[in-house]
Short mmCIF file of N, CA, C and O in Angstrom, two decimals:
data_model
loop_
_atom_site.label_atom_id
_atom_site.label_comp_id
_atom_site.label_asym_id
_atom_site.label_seq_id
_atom_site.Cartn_x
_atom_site.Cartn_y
_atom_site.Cartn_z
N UNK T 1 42.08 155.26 83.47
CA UNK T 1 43.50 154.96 83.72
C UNK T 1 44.05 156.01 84.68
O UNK T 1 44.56 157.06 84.26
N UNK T 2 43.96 155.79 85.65
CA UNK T 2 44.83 156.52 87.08
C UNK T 2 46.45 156.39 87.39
O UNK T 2 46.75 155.33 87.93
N UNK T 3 47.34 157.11 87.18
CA UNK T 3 48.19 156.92 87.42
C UNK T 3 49.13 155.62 86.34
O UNK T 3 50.22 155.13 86.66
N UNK T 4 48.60 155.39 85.46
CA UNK T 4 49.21 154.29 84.51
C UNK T 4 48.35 153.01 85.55
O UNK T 4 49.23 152.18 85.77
N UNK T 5 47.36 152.64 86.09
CA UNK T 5 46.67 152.12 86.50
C UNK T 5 45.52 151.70 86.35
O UNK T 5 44.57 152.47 86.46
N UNK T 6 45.39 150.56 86.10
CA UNK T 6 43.88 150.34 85.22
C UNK T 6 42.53 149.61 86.77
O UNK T 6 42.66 148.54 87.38
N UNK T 7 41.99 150.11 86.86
CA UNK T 7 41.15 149.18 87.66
C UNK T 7 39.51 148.34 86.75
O UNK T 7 38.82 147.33 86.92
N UNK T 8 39.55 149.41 85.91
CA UNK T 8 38.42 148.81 84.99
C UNK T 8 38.28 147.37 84.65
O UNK T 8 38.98 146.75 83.86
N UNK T 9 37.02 146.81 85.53
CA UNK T 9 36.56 145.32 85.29
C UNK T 9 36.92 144.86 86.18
O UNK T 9 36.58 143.68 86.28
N UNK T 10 37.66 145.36 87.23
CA UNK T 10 38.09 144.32 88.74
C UNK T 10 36.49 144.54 89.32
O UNK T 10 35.70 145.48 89.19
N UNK T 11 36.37 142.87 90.19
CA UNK T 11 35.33 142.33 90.43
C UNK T 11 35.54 142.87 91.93
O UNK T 11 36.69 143.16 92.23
N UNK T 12 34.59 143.01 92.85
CA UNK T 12 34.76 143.72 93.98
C UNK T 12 35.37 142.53 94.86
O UNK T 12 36.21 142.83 95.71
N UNK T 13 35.07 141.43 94.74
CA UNK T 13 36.16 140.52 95.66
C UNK T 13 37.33 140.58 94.80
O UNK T 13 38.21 139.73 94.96
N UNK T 14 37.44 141.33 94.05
CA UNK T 14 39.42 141.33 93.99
C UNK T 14 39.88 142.95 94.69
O UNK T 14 40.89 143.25 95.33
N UNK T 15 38.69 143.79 94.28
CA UNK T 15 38.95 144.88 95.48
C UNK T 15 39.28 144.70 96.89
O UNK T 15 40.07 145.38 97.55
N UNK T 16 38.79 143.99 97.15
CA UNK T 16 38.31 143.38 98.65
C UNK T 16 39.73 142.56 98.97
O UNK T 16 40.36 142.94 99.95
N UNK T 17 40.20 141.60 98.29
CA UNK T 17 40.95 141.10 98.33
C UNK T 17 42.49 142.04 98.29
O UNK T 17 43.53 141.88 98.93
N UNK T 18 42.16 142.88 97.43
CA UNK T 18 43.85 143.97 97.52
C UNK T 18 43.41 144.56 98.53
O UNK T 18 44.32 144.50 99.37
N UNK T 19 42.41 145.19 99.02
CA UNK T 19 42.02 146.16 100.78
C UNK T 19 42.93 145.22 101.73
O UNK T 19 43.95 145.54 102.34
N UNK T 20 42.38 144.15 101.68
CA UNK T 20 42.73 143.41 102.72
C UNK T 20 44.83 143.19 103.16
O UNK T 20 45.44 143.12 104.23
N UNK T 21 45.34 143.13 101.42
CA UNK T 21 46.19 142.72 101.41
C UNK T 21 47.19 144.13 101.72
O UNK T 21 48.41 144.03 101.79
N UNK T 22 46.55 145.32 101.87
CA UNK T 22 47.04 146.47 101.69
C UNK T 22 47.13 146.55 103.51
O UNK T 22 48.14 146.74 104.18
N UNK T 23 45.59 146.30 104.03
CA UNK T 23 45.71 146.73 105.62
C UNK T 23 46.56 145.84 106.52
O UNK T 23 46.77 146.00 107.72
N UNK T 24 47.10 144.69 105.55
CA UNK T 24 47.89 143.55 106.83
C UNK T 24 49.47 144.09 106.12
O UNK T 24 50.39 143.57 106.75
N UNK T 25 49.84 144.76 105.27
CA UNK T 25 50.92 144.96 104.47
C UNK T 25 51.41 143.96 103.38
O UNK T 25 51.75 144.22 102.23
N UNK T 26 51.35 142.58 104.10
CA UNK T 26 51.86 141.57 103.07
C UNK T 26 51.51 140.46 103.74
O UNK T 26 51.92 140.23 104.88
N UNK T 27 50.47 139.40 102.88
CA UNK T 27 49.67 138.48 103.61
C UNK T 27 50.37 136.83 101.58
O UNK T 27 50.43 136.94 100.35
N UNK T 28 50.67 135.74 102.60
CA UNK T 28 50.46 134.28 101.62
C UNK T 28 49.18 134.77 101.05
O UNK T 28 48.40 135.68 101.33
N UNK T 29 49.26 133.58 99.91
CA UNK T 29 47.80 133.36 99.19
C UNK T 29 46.89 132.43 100.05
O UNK T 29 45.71 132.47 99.72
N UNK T 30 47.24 131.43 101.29
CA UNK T 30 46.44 130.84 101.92
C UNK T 30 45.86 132.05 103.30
O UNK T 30 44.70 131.96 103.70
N UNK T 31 46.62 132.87 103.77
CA UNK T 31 46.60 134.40 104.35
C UNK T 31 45.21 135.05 104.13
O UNK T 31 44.26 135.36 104.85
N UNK T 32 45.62 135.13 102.29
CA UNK T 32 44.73 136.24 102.02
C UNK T 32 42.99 135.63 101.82
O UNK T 32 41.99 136.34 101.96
N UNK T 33 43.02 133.98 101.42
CA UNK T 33 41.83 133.64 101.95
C UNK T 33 41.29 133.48 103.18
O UNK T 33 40.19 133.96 103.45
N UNK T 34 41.80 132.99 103.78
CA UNK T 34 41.32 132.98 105.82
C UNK T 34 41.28 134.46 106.10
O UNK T 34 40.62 134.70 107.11
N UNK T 35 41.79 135.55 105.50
CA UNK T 35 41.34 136.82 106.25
C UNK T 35 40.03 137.65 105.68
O UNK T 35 39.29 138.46 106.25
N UNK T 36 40.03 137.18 104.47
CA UNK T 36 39.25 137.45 103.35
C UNK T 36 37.73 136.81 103.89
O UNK T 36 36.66 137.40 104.06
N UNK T 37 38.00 135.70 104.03
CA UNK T 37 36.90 134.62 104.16
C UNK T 37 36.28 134.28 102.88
O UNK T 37 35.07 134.03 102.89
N UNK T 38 37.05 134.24 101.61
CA UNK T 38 36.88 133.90 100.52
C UNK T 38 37.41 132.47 99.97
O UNK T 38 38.20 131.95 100.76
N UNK T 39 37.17 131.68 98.74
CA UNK T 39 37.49 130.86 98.70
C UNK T 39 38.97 130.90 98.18
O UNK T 39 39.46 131.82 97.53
N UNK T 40 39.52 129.91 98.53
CA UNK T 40 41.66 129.94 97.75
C UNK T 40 41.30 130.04 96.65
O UNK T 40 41.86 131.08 96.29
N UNK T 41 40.42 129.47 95.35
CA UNK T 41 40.60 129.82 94.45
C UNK T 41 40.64 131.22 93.90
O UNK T 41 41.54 131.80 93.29
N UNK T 42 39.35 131.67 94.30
CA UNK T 42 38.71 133.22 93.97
C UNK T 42 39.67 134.07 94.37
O UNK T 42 39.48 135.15 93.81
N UNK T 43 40.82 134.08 95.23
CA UNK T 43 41.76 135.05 96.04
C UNK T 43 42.97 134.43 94.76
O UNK T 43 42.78 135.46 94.13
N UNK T 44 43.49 134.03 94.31
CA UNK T 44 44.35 133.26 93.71
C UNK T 44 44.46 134.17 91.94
O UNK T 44 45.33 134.76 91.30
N UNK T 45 42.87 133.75 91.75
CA UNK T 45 42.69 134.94 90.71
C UNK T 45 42.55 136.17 91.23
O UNK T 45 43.07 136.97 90.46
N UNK T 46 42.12 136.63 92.08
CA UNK T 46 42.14 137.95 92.28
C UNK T 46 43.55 138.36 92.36
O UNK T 46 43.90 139.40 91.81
N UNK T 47 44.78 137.31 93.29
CA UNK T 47 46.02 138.06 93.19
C UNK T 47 46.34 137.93 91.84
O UNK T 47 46.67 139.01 91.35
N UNK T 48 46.35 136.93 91.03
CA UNK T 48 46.79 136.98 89.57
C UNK T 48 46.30 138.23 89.10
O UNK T 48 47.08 139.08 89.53
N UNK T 49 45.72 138.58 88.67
CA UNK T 49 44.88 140.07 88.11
C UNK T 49 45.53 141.06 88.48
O UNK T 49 45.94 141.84 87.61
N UNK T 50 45.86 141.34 90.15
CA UNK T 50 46.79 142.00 90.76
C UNK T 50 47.87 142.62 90.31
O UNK T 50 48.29 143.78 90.22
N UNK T 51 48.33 141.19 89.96
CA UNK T 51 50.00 141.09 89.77
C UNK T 51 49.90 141.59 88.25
O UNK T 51 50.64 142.53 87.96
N UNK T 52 49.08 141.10 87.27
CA UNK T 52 49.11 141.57 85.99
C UNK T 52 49.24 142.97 85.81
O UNK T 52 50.02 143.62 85.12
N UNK T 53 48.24 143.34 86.61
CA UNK T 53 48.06 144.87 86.64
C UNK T 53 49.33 146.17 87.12
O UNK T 53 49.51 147.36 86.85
N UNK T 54 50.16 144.88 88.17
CA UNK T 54 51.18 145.75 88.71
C UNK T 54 50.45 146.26 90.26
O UNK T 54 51.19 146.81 91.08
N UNK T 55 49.17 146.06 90.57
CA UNK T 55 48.86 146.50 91.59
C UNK T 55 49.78 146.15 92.68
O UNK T 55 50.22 146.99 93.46
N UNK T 56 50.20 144.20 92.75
CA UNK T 56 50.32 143.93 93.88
C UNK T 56 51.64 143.19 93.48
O UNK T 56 51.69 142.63 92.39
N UNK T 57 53.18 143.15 94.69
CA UNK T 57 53.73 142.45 94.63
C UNK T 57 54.48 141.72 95.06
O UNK T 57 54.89 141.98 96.19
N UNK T 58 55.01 140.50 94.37
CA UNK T 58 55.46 138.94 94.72
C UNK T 58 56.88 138.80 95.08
O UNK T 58 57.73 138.63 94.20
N UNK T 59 57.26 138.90 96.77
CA UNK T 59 58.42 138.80 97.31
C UNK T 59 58.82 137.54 96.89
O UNK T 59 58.14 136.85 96.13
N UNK T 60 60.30 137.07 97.52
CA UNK T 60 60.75 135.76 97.68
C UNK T 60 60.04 134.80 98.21
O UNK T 60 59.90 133.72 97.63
N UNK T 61 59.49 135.06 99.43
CA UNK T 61 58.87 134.24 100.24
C UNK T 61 57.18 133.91 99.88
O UNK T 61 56.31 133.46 100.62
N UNK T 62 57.15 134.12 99.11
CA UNK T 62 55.71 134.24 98.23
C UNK T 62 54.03 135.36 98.97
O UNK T 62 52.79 135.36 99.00
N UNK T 63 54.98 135.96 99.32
CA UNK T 63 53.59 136.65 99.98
C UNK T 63 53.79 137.88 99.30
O UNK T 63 54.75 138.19 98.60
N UNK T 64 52.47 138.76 99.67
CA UNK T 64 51.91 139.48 98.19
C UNK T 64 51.64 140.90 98.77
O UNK T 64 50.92 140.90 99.77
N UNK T 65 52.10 142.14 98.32
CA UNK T 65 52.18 143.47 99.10
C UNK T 65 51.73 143.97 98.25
O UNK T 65 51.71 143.31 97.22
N UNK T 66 50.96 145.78 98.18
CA UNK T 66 50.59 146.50 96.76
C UNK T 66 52.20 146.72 96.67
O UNK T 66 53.29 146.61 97.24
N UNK T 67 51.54 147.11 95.58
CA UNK T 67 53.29 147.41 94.37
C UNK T 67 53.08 149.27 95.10
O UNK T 67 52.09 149.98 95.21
N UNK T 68 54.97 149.54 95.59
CA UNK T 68 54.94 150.85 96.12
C UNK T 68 54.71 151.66 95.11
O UNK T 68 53.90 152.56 95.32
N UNK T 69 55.29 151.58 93.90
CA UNK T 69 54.98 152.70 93.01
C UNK T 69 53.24 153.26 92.66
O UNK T 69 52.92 154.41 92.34
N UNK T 70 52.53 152.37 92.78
CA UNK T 70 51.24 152.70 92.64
C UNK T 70 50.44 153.11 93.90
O UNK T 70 49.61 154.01 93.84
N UNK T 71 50.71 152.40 95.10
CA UNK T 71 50.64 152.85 96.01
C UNK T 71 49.37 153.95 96.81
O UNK T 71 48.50 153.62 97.61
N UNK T 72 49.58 154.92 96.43
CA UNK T 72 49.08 155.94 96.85
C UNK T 72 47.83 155.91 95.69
O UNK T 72 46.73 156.07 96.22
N UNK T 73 47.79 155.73 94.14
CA UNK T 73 46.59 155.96 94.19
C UNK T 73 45.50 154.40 93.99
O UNK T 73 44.34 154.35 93.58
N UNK T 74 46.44 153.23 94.48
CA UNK T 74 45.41 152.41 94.89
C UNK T 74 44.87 152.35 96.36
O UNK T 74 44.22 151.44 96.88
N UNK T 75 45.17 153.21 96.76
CA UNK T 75 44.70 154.14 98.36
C UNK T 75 43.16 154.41 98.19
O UNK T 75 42.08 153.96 98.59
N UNK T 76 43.97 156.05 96.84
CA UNK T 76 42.83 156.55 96.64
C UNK T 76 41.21 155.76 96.35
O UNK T 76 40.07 156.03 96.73
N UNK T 77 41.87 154.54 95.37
CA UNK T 77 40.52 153.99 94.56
C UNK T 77 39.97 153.46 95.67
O UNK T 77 39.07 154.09 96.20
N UNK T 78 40.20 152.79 95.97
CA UNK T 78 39.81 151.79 97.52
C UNK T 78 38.94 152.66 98.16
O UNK T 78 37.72 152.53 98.17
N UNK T 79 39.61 153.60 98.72
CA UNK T 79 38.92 154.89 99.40
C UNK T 79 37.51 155.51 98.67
O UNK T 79 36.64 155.98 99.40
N UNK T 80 37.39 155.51 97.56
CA UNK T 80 36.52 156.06 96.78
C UNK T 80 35.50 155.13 96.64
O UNK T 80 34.34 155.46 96.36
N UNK T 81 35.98 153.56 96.87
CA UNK T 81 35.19 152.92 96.61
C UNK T 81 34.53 152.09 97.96
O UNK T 81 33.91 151.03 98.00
N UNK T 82 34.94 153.06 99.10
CA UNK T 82 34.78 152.00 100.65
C UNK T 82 35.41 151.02 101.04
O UNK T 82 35.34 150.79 102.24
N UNK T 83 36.10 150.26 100.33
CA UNK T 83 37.13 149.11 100.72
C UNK T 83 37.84 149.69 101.73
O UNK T 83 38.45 149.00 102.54
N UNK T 84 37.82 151.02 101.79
CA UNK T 84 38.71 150.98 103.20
C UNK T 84 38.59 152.57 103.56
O UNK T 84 38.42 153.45 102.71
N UNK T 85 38.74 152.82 105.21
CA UNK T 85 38.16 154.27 105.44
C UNK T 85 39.48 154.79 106.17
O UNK T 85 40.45 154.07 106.40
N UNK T 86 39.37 156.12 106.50
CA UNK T 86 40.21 156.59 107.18
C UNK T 86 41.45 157.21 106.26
O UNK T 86 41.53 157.10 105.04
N UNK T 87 42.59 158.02 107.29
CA UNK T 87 43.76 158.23 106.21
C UNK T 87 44.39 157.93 105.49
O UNK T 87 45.18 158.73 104.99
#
């Protein structure tokens, strides 16, 4: 538990899927499959899981950003885990 943050048991296409949704800032659920190259379903649960978790979140317009408060250390995990390089 990081930060009141659970990542334990996320499947690496839901990693993959928050990387993605983190490097475009805020991507639809049809978005986050075409960038993903995953199927709508599999991205659908992965944002559900997301959202449970508090990782990621659900504007008006239905598109899907990490949640700022966590922010920084779903940076870190990502980072630790290669989903994404650099600062």
């Amino acid at each position: 538990l990081a930060g009141g943050v659970s990542f334990n048991g996320l499947s690496d296409d839901t990693l993959f899927v928050l990387a993605h949704i983190l490097k475009h800032e805020n991507l639809s659920l049809k978005e986050v499959s075409r960038t993903t190259s995953l199927p709508l379903g599999l991205c659908r649960n992965s944002v559900k899981v997301c959202l449970e978790r508090e990782l990621l979140y659900k504007d008006e317009r239905n598109r899907y950003m990490v949640d700022l408060k966590h922010q920084y250390i779903i940076i870190k995990h990502l980072k630790s885990k290669n989903f994404i390089y650099g600062n």
